[in-house]
mmCIF file of C-alpha atoms and ligand atoms in Angstrom:
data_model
loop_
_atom_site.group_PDB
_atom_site.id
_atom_site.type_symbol
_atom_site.label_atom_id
_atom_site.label_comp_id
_atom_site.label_asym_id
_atom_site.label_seq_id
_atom_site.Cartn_x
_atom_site.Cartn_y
_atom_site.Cartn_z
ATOM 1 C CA UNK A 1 -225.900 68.645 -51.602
ATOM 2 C CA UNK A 2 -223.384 68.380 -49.006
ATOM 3 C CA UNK A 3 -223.496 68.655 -45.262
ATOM 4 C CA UNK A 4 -222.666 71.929 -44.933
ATOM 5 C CA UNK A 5 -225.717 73.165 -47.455
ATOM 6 C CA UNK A 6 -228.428 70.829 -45.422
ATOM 7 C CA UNK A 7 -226.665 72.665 -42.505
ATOM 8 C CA UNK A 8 -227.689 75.768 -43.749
ATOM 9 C CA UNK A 9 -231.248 74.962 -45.397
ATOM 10 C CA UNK A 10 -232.414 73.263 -41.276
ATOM 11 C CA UNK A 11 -235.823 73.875 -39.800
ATOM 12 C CA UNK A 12 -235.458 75.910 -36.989
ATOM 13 C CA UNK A 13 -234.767 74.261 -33.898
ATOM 14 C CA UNK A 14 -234.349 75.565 -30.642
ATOM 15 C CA UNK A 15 -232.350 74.030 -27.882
ATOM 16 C CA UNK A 16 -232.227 74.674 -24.457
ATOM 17 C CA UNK A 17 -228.493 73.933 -23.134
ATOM 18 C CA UNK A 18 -227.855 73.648 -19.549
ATOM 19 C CA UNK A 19 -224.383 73.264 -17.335
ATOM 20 C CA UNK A 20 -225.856 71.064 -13.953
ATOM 21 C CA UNK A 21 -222.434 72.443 -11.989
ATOM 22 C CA UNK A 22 -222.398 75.635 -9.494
ATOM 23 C CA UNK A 23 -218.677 75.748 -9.736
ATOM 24 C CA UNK A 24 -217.655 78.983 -11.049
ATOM 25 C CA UNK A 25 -214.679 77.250 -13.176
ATOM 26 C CA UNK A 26 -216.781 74.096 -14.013
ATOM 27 C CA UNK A 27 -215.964 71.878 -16.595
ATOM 28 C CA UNK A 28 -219.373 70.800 -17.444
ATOM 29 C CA UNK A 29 -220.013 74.660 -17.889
ATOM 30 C CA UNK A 30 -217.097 74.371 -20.434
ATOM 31 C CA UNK A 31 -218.861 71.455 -22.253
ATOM 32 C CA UNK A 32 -222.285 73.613 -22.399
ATOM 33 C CA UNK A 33 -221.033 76.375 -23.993
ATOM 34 C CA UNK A 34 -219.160 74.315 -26.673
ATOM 35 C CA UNK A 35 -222.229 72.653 -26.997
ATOM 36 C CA UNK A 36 -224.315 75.829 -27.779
ATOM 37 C CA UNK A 37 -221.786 77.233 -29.662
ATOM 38 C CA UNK A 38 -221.836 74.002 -32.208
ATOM 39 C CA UNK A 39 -225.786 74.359 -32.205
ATOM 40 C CA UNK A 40 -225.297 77.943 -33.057
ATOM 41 C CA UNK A 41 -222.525 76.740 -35.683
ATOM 42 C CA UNK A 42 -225.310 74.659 -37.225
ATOM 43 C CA UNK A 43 -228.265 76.554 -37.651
ATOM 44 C CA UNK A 44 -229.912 76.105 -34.371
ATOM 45 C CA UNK A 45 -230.849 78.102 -31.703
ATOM 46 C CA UNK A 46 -229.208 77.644 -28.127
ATOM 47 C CA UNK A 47 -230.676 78.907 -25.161
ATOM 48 C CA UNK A 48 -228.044 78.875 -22.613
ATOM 49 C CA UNK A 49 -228.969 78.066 -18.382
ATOM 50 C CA UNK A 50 -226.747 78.060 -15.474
ATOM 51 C CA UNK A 51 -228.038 75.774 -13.030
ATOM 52 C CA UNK A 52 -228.361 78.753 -10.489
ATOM 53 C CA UNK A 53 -231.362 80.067 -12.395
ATOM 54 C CA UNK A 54 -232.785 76.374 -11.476
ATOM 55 C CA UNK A 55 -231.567 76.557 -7.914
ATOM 56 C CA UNK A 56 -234.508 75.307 -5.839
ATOM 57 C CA UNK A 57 -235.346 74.402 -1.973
ATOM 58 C CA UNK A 58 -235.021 70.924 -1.330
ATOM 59 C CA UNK A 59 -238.821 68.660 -2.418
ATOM 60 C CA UNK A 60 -241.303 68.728 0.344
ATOM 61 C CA UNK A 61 -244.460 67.285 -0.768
ATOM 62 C CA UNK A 62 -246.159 69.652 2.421
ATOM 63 C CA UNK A 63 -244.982 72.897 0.488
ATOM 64 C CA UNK A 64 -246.081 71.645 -2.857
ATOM 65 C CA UNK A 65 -249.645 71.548 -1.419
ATOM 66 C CA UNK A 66 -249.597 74.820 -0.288
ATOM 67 C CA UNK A 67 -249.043 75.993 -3.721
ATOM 68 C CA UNK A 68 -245.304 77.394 -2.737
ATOM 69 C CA UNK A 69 -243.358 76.115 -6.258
ATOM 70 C CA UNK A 70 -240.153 77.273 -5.975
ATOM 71 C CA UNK A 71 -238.971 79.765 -9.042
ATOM 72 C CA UNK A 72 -236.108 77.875 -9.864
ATOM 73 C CA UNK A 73 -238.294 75.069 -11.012
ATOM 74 C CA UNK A 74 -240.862 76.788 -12.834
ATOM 75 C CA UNK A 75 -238.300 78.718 -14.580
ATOM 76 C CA UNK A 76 -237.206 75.168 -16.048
ATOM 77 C CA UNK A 77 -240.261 74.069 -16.569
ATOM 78 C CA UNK A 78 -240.691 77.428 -18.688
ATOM 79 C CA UNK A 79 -237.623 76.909 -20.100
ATOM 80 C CA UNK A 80 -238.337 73.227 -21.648
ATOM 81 C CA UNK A 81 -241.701 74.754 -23.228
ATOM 82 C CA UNK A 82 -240.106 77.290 -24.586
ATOM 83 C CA UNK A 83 -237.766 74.746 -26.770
ATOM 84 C CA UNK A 84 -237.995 72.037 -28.809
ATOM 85 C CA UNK A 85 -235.553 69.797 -26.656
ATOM 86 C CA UNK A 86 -232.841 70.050 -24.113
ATOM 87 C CA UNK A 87 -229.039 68.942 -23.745
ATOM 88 C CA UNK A 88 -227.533 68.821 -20.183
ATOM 89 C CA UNK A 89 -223.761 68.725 -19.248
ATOM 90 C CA UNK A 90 -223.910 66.980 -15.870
ATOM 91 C CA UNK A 91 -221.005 66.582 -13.359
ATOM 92 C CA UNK A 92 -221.100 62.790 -11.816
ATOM 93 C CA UNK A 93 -221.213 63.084 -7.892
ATOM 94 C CA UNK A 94 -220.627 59.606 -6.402
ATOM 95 C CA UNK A 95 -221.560 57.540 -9.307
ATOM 96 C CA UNK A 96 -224.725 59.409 -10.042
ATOM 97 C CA UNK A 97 -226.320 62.485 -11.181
ATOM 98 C CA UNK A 98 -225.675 65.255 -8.674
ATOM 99 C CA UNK A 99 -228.605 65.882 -5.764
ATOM 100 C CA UNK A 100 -229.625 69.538 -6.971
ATOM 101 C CA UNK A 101 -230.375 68.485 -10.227
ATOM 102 C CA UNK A 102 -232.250 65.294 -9.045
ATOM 103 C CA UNK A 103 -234.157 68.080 -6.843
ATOM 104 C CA UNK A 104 -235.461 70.299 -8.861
ATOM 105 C CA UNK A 105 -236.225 67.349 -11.424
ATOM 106 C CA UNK A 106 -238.410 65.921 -8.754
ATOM 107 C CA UNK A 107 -240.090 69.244 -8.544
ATOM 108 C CA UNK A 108 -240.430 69.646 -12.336
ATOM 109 C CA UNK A 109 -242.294 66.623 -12.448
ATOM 110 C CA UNK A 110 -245.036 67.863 -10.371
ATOM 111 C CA UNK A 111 -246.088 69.898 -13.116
ATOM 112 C CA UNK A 112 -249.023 69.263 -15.280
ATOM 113 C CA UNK A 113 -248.884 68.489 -18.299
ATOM 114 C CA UNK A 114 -245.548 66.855 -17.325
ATOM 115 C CA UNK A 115 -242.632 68.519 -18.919
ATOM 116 C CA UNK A 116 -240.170 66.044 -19.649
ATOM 117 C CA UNK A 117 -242.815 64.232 -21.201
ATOM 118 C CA UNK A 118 -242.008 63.275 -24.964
ATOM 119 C CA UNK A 119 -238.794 65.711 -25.390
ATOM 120 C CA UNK A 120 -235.881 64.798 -26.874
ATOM 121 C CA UNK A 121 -232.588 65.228 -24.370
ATOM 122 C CA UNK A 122 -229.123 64.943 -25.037
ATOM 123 C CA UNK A 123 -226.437 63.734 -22.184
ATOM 124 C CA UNK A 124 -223.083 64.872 -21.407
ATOM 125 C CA UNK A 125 -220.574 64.828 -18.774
ATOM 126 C CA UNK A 126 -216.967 65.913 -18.341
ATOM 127 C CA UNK A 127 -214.815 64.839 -15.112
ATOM 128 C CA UNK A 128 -211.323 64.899 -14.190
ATOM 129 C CA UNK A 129 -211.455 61.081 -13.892
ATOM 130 C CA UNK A 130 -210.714 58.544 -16.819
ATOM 131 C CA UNK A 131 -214.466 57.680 -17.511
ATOM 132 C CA UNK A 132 -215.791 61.469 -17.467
ATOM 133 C CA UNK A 133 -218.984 61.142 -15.331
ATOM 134 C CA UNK A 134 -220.721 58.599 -17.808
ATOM 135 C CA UNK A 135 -221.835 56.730 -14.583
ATOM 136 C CA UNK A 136 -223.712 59.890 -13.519
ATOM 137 C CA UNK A 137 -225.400 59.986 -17.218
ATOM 138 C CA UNK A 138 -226.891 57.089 -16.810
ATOM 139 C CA UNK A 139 -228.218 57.335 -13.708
ATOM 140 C CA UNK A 140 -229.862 60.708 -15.197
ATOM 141 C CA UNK A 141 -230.813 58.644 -18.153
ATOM 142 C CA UNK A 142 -233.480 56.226 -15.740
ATOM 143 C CA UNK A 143 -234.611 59.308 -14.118
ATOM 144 C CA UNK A 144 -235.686 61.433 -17.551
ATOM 145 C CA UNK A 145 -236.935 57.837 -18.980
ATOM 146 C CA UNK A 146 -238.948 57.117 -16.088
ATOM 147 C CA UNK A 147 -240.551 60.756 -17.118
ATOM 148 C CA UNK A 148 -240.994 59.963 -20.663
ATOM 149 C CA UNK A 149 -238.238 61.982 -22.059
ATOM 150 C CA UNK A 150 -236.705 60.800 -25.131
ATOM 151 C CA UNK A 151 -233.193 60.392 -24.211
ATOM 152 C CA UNK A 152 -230.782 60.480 -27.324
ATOM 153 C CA UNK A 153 -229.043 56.896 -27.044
ATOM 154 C CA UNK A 154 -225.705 58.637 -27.625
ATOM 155 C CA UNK A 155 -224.410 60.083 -24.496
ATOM 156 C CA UNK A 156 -220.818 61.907 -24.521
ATOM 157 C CA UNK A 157 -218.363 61.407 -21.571
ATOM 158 C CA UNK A 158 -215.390 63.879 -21.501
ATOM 159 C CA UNK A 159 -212.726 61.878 -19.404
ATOM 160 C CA UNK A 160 -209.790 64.050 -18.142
ATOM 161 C CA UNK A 161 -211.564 66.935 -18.731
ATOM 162 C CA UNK A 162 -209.109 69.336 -16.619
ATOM 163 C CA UNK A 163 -207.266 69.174 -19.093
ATOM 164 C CA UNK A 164 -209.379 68.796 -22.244
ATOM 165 C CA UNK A 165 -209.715 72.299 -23.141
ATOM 166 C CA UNK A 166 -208.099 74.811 -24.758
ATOM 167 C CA UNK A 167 -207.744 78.630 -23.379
ATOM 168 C CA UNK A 168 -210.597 79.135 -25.845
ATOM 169 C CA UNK A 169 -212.680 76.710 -24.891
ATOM 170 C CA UNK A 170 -212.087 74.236 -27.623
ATOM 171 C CA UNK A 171 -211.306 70.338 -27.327
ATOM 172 C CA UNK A 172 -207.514 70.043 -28.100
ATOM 173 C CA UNK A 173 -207.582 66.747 -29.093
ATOM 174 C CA UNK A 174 -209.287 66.513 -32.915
ATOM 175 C CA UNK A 175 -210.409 63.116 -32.872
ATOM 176 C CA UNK A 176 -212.892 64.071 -29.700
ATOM 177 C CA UNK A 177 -213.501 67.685 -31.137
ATOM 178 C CA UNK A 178 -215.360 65.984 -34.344
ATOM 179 C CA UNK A 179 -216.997 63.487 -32.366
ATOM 180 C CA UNK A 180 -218.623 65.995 -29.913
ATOM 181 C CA UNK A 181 -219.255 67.916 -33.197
ATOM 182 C CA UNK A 182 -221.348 64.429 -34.640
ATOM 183 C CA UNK A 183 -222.600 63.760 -31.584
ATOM 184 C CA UNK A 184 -224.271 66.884 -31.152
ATOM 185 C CA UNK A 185 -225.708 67.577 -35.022
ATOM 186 C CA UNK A 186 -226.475 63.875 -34.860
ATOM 187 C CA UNK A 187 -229.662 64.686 -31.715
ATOM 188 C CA UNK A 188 -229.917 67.855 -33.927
ATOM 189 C CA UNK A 189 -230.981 65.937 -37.055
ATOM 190 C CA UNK A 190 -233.403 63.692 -34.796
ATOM 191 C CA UNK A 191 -234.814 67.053 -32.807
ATOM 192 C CA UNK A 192 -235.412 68.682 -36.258
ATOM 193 C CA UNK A 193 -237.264 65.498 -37.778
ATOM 194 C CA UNK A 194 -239.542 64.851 -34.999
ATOM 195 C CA UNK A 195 -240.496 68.765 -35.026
ATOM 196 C CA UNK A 196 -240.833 68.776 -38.505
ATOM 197 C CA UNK A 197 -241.234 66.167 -40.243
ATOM 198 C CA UNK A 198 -242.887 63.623 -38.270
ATOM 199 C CA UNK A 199 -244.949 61.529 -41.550
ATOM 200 C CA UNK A 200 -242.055 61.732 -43.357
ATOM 201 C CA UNK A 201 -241.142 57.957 -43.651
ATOM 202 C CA UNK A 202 -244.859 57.205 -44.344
ATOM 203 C CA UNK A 203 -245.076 59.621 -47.198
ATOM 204 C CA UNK A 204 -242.103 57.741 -48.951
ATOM 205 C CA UNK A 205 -244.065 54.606 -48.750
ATOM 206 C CA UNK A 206 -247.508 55.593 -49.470
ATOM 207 C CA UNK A 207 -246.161 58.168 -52.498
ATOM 208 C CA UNK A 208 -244.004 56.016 -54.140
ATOM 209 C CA UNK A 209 -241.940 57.389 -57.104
ATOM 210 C CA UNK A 210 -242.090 60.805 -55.163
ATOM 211 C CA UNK A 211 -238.293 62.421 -54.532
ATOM 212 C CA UNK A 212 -237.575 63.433 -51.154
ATOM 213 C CA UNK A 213 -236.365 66.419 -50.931
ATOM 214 C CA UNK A 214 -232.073 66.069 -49.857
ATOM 215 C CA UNK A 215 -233.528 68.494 -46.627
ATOM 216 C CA UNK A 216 -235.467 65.617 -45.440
ATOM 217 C CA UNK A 217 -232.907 62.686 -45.830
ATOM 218 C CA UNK A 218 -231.738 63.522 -42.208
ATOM 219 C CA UNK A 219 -234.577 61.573 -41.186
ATOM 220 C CA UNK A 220 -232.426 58.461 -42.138
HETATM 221 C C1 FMN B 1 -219.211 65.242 -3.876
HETATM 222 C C2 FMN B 1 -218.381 64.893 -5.078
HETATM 223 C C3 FMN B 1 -218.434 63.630 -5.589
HETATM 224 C C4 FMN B 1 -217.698 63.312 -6.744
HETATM 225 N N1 FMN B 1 -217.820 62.058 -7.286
HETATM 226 C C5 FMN B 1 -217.247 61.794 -8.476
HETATM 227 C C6 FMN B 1 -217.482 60.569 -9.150
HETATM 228 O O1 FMN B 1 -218.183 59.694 -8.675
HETATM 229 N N2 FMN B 1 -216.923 60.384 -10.369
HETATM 230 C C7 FMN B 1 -216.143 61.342 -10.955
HETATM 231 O O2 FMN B 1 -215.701 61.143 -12.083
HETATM 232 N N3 FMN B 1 -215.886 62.516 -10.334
HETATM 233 C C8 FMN B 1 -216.425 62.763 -9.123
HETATM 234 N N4 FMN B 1 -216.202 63.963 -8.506
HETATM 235 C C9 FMN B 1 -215.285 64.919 -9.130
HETATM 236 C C10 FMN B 1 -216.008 65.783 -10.128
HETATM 237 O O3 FMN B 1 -216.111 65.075 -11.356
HETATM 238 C C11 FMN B 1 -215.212 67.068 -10.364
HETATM 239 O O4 FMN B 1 -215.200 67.820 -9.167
HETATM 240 C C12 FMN B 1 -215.776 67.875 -11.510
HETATM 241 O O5 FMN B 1 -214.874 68.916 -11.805
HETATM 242 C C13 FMN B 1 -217.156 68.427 -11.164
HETATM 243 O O6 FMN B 1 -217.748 69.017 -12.293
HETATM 244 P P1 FMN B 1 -217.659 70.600 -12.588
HETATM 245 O O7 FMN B 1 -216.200 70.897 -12.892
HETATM 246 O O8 FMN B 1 -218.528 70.792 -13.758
HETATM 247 O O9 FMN B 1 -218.105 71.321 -11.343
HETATM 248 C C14 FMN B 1 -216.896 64.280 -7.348
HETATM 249 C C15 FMN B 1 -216.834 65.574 -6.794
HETATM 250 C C16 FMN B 1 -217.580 65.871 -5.694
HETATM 251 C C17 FMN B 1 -217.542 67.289 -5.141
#
């Protein structure tokens, strides 16, 4: 069975895919909807944000006691329930993750049950500099860790990113276009094991002699 045919026999999935930039001509924006249009490509489902629908007030602990949530953050938190795991393109702002996205993480987290808690999260930046906002990524990294999210160890950086893209939104250069394309299917596989397969190496051992089926060699 090749790639292509596990492509097309995968669990369902469903991804949410989110752009952390405001900027109407953002690059990061770019590198989410290539994102969810790979997912789409294989087999998953993307749910595509705009970090204005996660907009929020800046964290005040006093307004948090009175109850007053803002909507961008519980339609986030809404958001993350309502898919398996999440990938966000993040712009780096001074070496780190931008402040509106540490915001209305901070008020995420005030949620119970927490909702970063145990999903799976891919990372990716794009900047006009020569090490695309990885810097940022990892500063995001410690934040989503420190929540319990299970942050994909592969992170892609798109350096030069101004001029990365083609007028169809495509990477240009093919060497980056199939690593994006790895990187991405790569969390997929991982996302779609831990949804649905989750005993799978302990049924090889304690069944031994029993074929997997080629689906479930993804787990690998
Ligand atoms: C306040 C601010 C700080 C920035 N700091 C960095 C930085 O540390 N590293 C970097 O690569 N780019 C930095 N940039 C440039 C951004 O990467 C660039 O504006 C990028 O296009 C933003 O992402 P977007 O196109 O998705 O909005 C900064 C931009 C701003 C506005």
């Amino acid at each position: 069975m090749n790639t292509q045919e596990q492509t097309n026999q995968r669990e369902p999935i469903r991804l949410l895919v989110f752009t952390a930039s405001l900027r109407n001509d953002s690059l990061n924006t770019r590198l989410a909807k290539l994102a969810t249009s790979i997912v789409e490509k294989n087999a998953g489902k993307a749910d595509f944000a705009n970090m204005n629908e996660f907009d929020c007030p800046s964290y005040n602990q006093d307004s948090e006691l009175t109850g007053a949530v803002p909507k961008g953050a519980e339609q986030l938190r809404n958001r993350l329930l309502a898919n398996d795991a999440f990938i966000i393109a993040s712009p780096e702002y001074n070496a780190s993750m931008p402040g509106n996205l540490k915001n209305v993480i901070d008020w995420v987290s005030r949620f119970r049950p927490q909702p970063f808690n145990e999903r799976h999260a891919l990372l990716m930046s794009a900047s006009p500099s020569m090490v695309g906002g990885n810097r940022g990524l990892w500063s995001l990294r410690i934040t989503l860790e420190h929540l319990g999210a299970r942050v994909f160890p592969d992170m892609f950086s798109l350096a030069t990113a101004h001029q990365a893209f083609s007028p169809e939104g495509y990477l240009t250069n093919t060497t980056l276009a199939e690593r994006f394309e790895s990187n991405v299917v790569a969390f997929m596989n991982l996302v779609e094991a831990a949804k649905h397969y989750p005993c799978i190496k302990k049924a090889w051992v304690e069944f031994l002699g029993e074929r997997p089926d080629p689906v479930t060699e993804r787990v690998e």
